[in-house]
Coordinates of N, CA and C in Angstrom, one line a residue:
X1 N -12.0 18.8 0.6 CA -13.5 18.6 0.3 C -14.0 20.0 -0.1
X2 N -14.7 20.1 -1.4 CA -15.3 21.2 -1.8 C -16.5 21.8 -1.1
X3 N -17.4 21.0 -0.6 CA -18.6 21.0 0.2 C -19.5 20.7 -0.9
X4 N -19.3 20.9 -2.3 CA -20.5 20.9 -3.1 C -21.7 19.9 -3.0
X5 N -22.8 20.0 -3.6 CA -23.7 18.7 -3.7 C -23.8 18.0 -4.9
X6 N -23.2 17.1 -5.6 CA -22.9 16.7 -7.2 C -24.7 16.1 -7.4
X7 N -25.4 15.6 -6.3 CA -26.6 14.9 -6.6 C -28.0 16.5 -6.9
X8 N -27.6 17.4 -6.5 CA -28.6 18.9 -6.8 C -27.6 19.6 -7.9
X9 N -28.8 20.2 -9.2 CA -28.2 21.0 -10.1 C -28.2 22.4 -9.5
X10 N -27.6 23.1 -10.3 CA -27.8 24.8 -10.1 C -29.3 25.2 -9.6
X11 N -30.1 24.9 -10.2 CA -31.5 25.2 -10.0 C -32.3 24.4 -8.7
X12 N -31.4 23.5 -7.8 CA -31.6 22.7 -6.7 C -32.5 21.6 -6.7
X13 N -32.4 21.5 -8.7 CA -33.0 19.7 -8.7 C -32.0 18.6 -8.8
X14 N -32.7 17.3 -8.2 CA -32.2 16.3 -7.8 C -31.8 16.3 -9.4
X15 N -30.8 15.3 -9.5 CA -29.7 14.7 -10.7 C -29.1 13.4 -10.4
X16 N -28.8 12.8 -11.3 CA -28.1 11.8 -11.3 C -26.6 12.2 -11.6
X17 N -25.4 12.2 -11.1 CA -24.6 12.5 -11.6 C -23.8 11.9 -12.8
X18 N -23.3 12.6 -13.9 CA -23.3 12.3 -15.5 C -21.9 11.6 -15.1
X19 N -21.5 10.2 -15.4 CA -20.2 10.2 -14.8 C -19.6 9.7 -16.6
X20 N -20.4 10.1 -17.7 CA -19.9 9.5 -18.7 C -18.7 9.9 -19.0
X21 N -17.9 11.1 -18.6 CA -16.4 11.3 -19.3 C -15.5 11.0 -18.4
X22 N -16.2 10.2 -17.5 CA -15.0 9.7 -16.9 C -14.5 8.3 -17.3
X23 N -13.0 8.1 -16.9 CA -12.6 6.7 -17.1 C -12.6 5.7 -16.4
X24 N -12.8 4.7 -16.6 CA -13.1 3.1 -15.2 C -11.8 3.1 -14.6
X25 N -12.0 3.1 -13.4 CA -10.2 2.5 -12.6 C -11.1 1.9 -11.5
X26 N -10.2 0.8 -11.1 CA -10.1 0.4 -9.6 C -10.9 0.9 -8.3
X27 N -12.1 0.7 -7.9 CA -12.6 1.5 -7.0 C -13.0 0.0 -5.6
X28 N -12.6 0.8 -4.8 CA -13.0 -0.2 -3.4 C -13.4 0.9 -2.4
X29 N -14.0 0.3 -1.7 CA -14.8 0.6 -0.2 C -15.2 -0.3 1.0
X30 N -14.9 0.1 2.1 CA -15.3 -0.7 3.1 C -16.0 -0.1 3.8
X31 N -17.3 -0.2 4.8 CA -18.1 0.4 5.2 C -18.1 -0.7 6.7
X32 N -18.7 -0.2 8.3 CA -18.9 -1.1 8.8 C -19.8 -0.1 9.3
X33 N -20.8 -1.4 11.1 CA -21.4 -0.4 11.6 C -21.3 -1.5 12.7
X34 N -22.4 -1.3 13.9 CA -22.3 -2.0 15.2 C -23.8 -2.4 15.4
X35 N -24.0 -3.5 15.9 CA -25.7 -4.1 16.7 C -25.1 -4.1 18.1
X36 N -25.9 -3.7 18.8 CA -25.6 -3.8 20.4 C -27.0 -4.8 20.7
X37 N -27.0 -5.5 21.5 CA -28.1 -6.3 21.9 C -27.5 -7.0 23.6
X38 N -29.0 -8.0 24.0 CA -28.4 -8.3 25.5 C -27.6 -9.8 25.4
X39 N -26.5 -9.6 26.5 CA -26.1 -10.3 26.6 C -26.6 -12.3 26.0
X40 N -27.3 -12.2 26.5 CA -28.2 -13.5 26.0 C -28.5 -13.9 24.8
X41 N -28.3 -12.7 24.2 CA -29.1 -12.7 22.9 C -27.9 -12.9 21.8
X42 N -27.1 -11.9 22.1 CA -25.5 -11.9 21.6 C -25.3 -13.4 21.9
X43 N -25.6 -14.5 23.3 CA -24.7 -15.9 23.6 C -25.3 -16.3 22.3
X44 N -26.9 -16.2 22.4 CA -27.3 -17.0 21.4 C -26.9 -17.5 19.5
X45 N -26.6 -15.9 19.5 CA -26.4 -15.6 17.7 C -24.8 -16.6 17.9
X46 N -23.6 -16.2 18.9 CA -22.3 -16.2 18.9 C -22.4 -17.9 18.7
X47 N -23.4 -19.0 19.6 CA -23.6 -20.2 20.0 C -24.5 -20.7 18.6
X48 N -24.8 -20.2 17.8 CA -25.6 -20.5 16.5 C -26.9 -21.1 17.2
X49 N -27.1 -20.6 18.6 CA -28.8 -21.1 19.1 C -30.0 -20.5 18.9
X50 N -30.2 -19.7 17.6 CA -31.1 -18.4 17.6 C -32.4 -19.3 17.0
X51 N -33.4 -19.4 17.3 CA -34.7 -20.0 16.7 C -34.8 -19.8 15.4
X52 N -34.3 -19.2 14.2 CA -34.4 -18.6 13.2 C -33.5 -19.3 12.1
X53 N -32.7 -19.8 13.3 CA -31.5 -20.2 12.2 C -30.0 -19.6 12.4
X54 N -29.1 -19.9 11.4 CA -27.6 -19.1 11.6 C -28.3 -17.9 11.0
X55 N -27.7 -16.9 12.6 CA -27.9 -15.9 12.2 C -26.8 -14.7 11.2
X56 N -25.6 -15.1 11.7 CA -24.4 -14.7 11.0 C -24.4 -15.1 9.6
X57 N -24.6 -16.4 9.4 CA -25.0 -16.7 7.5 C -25.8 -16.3 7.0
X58 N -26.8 -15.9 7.4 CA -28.1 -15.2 6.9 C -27.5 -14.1 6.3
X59 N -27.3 -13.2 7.9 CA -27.0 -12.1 7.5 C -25.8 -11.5 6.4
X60 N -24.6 -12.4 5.8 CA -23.9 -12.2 5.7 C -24.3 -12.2 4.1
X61 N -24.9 -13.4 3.7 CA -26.1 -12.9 2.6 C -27.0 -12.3 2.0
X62 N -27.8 -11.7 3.0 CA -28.2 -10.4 2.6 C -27.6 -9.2 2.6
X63 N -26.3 -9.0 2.9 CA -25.5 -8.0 3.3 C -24.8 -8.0 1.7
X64 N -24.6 -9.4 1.4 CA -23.9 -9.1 -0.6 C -24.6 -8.8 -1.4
X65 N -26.6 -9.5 -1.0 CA -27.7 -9.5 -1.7 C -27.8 -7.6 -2.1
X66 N -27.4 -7.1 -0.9 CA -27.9 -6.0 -0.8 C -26.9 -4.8 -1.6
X67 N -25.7 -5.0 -1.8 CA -24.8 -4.3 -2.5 C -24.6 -4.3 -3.6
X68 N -25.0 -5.7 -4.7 CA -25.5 -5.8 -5.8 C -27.0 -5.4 -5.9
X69 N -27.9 -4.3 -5.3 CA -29.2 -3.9 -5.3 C -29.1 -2.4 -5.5
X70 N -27.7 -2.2 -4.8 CA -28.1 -0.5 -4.0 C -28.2 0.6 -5.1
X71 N -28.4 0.4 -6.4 CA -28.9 1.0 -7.3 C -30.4 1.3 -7.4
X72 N -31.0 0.1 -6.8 CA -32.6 0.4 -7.2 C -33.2 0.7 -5.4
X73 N -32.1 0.7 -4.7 CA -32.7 1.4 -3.3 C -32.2 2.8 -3.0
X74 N -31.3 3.3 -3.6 CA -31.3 4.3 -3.3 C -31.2 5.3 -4.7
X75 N -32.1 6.3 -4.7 CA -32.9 6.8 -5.8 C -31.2 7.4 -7.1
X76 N -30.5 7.9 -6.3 CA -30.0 8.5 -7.5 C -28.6 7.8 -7.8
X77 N -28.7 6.4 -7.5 CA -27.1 6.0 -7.1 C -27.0 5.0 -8.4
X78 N -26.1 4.9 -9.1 CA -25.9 4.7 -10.4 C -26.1 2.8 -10.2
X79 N -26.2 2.2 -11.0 CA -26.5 0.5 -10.6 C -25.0 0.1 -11.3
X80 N -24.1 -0.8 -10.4 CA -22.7 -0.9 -10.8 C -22.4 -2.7 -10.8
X81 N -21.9 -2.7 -11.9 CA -21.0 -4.5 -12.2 C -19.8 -4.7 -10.9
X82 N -20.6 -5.3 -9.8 CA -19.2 -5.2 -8.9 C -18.8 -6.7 -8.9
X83 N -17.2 -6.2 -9.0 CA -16.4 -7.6 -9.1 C -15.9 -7.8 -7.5
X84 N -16.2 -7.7 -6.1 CA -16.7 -8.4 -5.0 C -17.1 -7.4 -4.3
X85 N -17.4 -8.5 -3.6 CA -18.7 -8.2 -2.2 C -18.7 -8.8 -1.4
X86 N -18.0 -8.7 0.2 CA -18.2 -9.4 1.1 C -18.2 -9.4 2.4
X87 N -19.2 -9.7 3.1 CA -19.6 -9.3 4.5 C -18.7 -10.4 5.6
X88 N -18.2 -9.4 6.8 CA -17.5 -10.6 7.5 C -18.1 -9.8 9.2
X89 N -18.1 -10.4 10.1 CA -18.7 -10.3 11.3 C -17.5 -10.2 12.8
X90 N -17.4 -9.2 13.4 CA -16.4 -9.2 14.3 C -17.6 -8.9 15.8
X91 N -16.9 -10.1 16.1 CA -18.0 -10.4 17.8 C -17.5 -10.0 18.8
X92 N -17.7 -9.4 19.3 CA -17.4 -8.1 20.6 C -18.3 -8.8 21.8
X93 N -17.8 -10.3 22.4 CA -17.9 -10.6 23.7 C -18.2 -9.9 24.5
X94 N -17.9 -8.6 25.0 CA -17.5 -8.4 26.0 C -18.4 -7.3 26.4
X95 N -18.8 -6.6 25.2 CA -19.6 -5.7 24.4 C -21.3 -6.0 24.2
X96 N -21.4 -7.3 24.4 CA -22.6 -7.7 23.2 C -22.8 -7.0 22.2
X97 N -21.6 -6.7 21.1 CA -22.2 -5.9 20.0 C -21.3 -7.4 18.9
X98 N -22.0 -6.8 17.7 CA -21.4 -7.6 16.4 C -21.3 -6.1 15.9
X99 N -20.0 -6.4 15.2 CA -19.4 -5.5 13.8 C -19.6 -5.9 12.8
X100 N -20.7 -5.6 11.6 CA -20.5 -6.1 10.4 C -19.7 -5.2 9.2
X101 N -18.9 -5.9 8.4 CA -18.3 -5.1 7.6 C -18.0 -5.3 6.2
X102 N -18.3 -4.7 5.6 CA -18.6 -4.9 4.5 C -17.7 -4.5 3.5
X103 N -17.3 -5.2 1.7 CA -16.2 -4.5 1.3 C -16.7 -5.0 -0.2
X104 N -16.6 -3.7 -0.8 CA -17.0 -4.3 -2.2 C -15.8 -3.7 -3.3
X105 N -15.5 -3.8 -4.3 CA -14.7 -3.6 -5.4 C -15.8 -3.6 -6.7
X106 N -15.2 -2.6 -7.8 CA -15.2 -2.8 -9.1 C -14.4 -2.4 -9.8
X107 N -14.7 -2.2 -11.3 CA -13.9 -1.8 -12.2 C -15.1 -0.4 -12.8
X108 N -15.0 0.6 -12.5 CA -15.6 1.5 -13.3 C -15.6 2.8 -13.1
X109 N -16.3 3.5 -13.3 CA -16.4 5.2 -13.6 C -17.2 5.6 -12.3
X110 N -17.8 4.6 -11.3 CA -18.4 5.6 -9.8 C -17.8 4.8 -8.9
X111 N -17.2 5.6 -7.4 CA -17.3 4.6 -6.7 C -18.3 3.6 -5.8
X112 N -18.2 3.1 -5.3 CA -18.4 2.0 -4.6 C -19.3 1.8 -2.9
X113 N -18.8 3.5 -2.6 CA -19.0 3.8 -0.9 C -20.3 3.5 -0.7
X114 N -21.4 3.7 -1.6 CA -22.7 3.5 -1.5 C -23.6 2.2 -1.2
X115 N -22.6 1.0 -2.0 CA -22.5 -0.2 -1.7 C -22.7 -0.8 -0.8
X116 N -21.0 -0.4 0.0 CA -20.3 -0.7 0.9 C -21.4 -0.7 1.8
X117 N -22.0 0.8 2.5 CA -22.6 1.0 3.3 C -24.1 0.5 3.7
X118 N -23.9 0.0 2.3 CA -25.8 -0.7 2.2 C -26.2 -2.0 2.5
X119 N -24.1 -2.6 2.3 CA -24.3 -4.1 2.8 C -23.9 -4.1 3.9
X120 N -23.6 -3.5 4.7 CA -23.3 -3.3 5.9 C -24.8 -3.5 6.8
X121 N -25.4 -2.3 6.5 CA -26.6 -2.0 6.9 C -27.7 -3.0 6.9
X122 N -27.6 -3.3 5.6 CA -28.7 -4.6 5.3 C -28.4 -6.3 6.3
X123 N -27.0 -6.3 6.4 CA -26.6 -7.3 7.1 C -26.6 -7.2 8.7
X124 N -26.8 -5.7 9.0 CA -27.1 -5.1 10.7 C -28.9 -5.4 10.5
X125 N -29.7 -5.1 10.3 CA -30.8 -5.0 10.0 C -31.6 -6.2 10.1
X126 N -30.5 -7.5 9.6 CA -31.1 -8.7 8.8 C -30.8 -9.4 10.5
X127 N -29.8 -9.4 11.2 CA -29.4 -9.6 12.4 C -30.7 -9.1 13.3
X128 N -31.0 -8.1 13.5 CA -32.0 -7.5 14.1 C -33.6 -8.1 13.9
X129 N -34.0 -8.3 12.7 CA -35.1 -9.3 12.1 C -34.5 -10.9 12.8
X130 N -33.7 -11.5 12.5 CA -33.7 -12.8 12.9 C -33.8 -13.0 14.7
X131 N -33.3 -11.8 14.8 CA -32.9 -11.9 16.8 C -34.4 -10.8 17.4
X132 N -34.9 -10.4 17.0 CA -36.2 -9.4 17.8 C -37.2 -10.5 18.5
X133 N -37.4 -11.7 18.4 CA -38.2 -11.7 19.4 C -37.5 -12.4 20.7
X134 N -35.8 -12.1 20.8 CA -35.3 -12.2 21.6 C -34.9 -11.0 22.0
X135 N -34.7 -9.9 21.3 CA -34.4 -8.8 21.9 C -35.1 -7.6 21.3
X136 N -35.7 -7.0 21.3 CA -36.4 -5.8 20.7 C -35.9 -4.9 21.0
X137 N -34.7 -4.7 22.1 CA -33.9 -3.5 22.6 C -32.6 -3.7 21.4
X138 N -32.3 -4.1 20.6 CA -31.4 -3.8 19.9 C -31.0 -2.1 19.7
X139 N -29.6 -2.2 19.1 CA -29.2 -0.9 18.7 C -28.4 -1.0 17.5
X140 N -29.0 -0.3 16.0 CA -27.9 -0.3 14.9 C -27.2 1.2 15.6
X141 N -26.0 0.9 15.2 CA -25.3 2.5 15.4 C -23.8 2.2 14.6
X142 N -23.6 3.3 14.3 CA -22.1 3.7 13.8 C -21.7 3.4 12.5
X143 N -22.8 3.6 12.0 CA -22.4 2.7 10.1 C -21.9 3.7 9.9
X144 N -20.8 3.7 9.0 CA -19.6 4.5 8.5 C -18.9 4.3 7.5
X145 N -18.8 4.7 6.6 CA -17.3 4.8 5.7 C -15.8 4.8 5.9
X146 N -15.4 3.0 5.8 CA -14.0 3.3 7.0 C -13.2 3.8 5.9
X147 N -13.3 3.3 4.7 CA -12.4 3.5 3.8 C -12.6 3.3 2.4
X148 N -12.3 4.3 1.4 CA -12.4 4.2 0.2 C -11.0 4.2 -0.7
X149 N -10.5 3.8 -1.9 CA -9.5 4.0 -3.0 C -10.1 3.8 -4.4
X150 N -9.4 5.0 -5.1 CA -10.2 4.6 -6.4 C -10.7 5.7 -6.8
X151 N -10.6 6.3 -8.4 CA -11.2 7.3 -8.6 C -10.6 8.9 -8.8
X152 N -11.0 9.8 -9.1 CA -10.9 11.2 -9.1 C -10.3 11.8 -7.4
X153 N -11.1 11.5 -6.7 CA -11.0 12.1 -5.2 C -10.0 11.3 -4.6
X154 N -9.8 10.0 -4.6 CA -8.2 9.1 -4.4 C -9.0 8.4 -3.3
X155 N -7.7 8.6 -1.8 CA -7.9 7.8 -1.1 C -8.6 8.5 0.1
X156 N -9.3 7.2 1.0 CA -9.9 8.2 2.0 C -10.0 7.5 2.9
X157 N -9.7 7.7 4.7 CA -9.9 6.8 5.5 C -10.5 7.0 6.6
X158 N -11.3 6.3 7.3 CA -11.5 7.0 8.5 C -11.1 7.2 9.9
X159 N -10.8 8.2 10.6 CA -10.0 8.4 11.7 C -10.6 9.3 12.5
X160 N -11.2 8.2 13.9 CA -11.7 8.6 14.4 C -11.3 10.3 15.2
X161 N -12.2 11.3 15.9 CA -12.0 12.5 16.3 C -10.9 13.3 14.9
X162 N -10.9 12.8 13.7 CA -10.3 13.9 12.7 C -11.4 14.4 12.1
X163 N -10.9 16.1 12.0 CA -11.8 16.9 11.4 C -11.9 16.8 9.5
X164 N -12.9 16.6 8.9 CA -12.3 16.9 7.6 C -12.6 17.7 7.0

C-alpha cells in the first residue's frame, strides 16, 4: 500500500480519478457488515412476523437498488455497468445479529469495493427502518471490505488482527 490519496490532487483538491488509460478486466468485491438488535426483534425478522413486511426481501432489494446507485451517492465514485449484484443474509441466532453481504462484479476500468460496501450498508439500514419501532436500540457495525479481485492492485482479503 502506497498510502497515497488518488481522490486529492497535488494542490489537495478533490478529483475524480482519470481511469481512462486504463484497461477493463474482471473486477469483484464483497463487502459485509452486522445489525445487532433484541432478541425479539431478531425472532421476529428470522419468523417473517415484522409489521412491515419481509424484512429480509426488502432489504435484500435495496441492498442491489443501492449498488447500481453508488455513483450518484457518493460524490467522487465513478457510476459503473455492473454485471451482478447480490445481497444474501447470514442469521446469527445466538447473537441476535444478521450479516448482510454483499457481492457485486463487472467488466471495467474501476473497481467495484465502493459498491459492494454501499449494498451492504443500504441493506443494514433498510433492516433498521423496517424493525425501529420494535427496536430503536439497534446496532450497524463492522461494514468492511472482505474481499476484492480485479484490476491494477490484484487481490485483497480481509484477515482479521492483520496489519496492512
Amino acid at each position: 500500500m502506497d498510502g497515497g490519496f488518488t481522490h486529492v490532487d497535488e494542490n489537495g483538491n478533490a478529483r475524480m480519478v482519470d481511469v481512462g488509460g486504463k484497461s477493463p478486466s474482471r473486477r469483484t468485491a464483497v463487502a459485509s457488515g452486522l445489525i445487532s438488535m433484541s432478541a425479539e426483534c431478531f425472532a421476529m425478522v428470522a419468523e417473517g412476523r415484522a409489521k412491515k413486511g419481509d424484512v429480509l426481501g426488502v432489504a435484500q432489494v435495496a441492498g442491489i437498488m443501492a449498488t447500481k446507485r453508488t455513483g450518484d451517492l457518493i460524490p467522487l465514485c465513478h457510476p459503473l455497468c455492473l454485471t451482478k449484484s447480490a445481497v444474501e443474509f447470514v442469521l446469527r441466532p445466538g447473537e441476535s445479529r444478521i450479516e448482510a453481504r454483499c457481492t457485486v462484479e463487472c467488466e471495467g476500468k474501476t473497481g467495484v469495493e465502493m459498491e459492494a460496501l454501499t449494498g451492504a450498508a443500504a441493506a443494514l439500514l433498510t433492516i433498521y427502518d423496517m424493525c425501529k419501532a420494535a427496536d430503536r436500540r439497534m446496532v450497524i457495525s463492522e461494514l468492511r471490505l472482505l474481499e476484492k479481485r480485479g484490476g491494477k492492485s490484484g487481490e485483497f482479503r480481509f484477515e482479521a488482527g492483520a496489519d496492512d
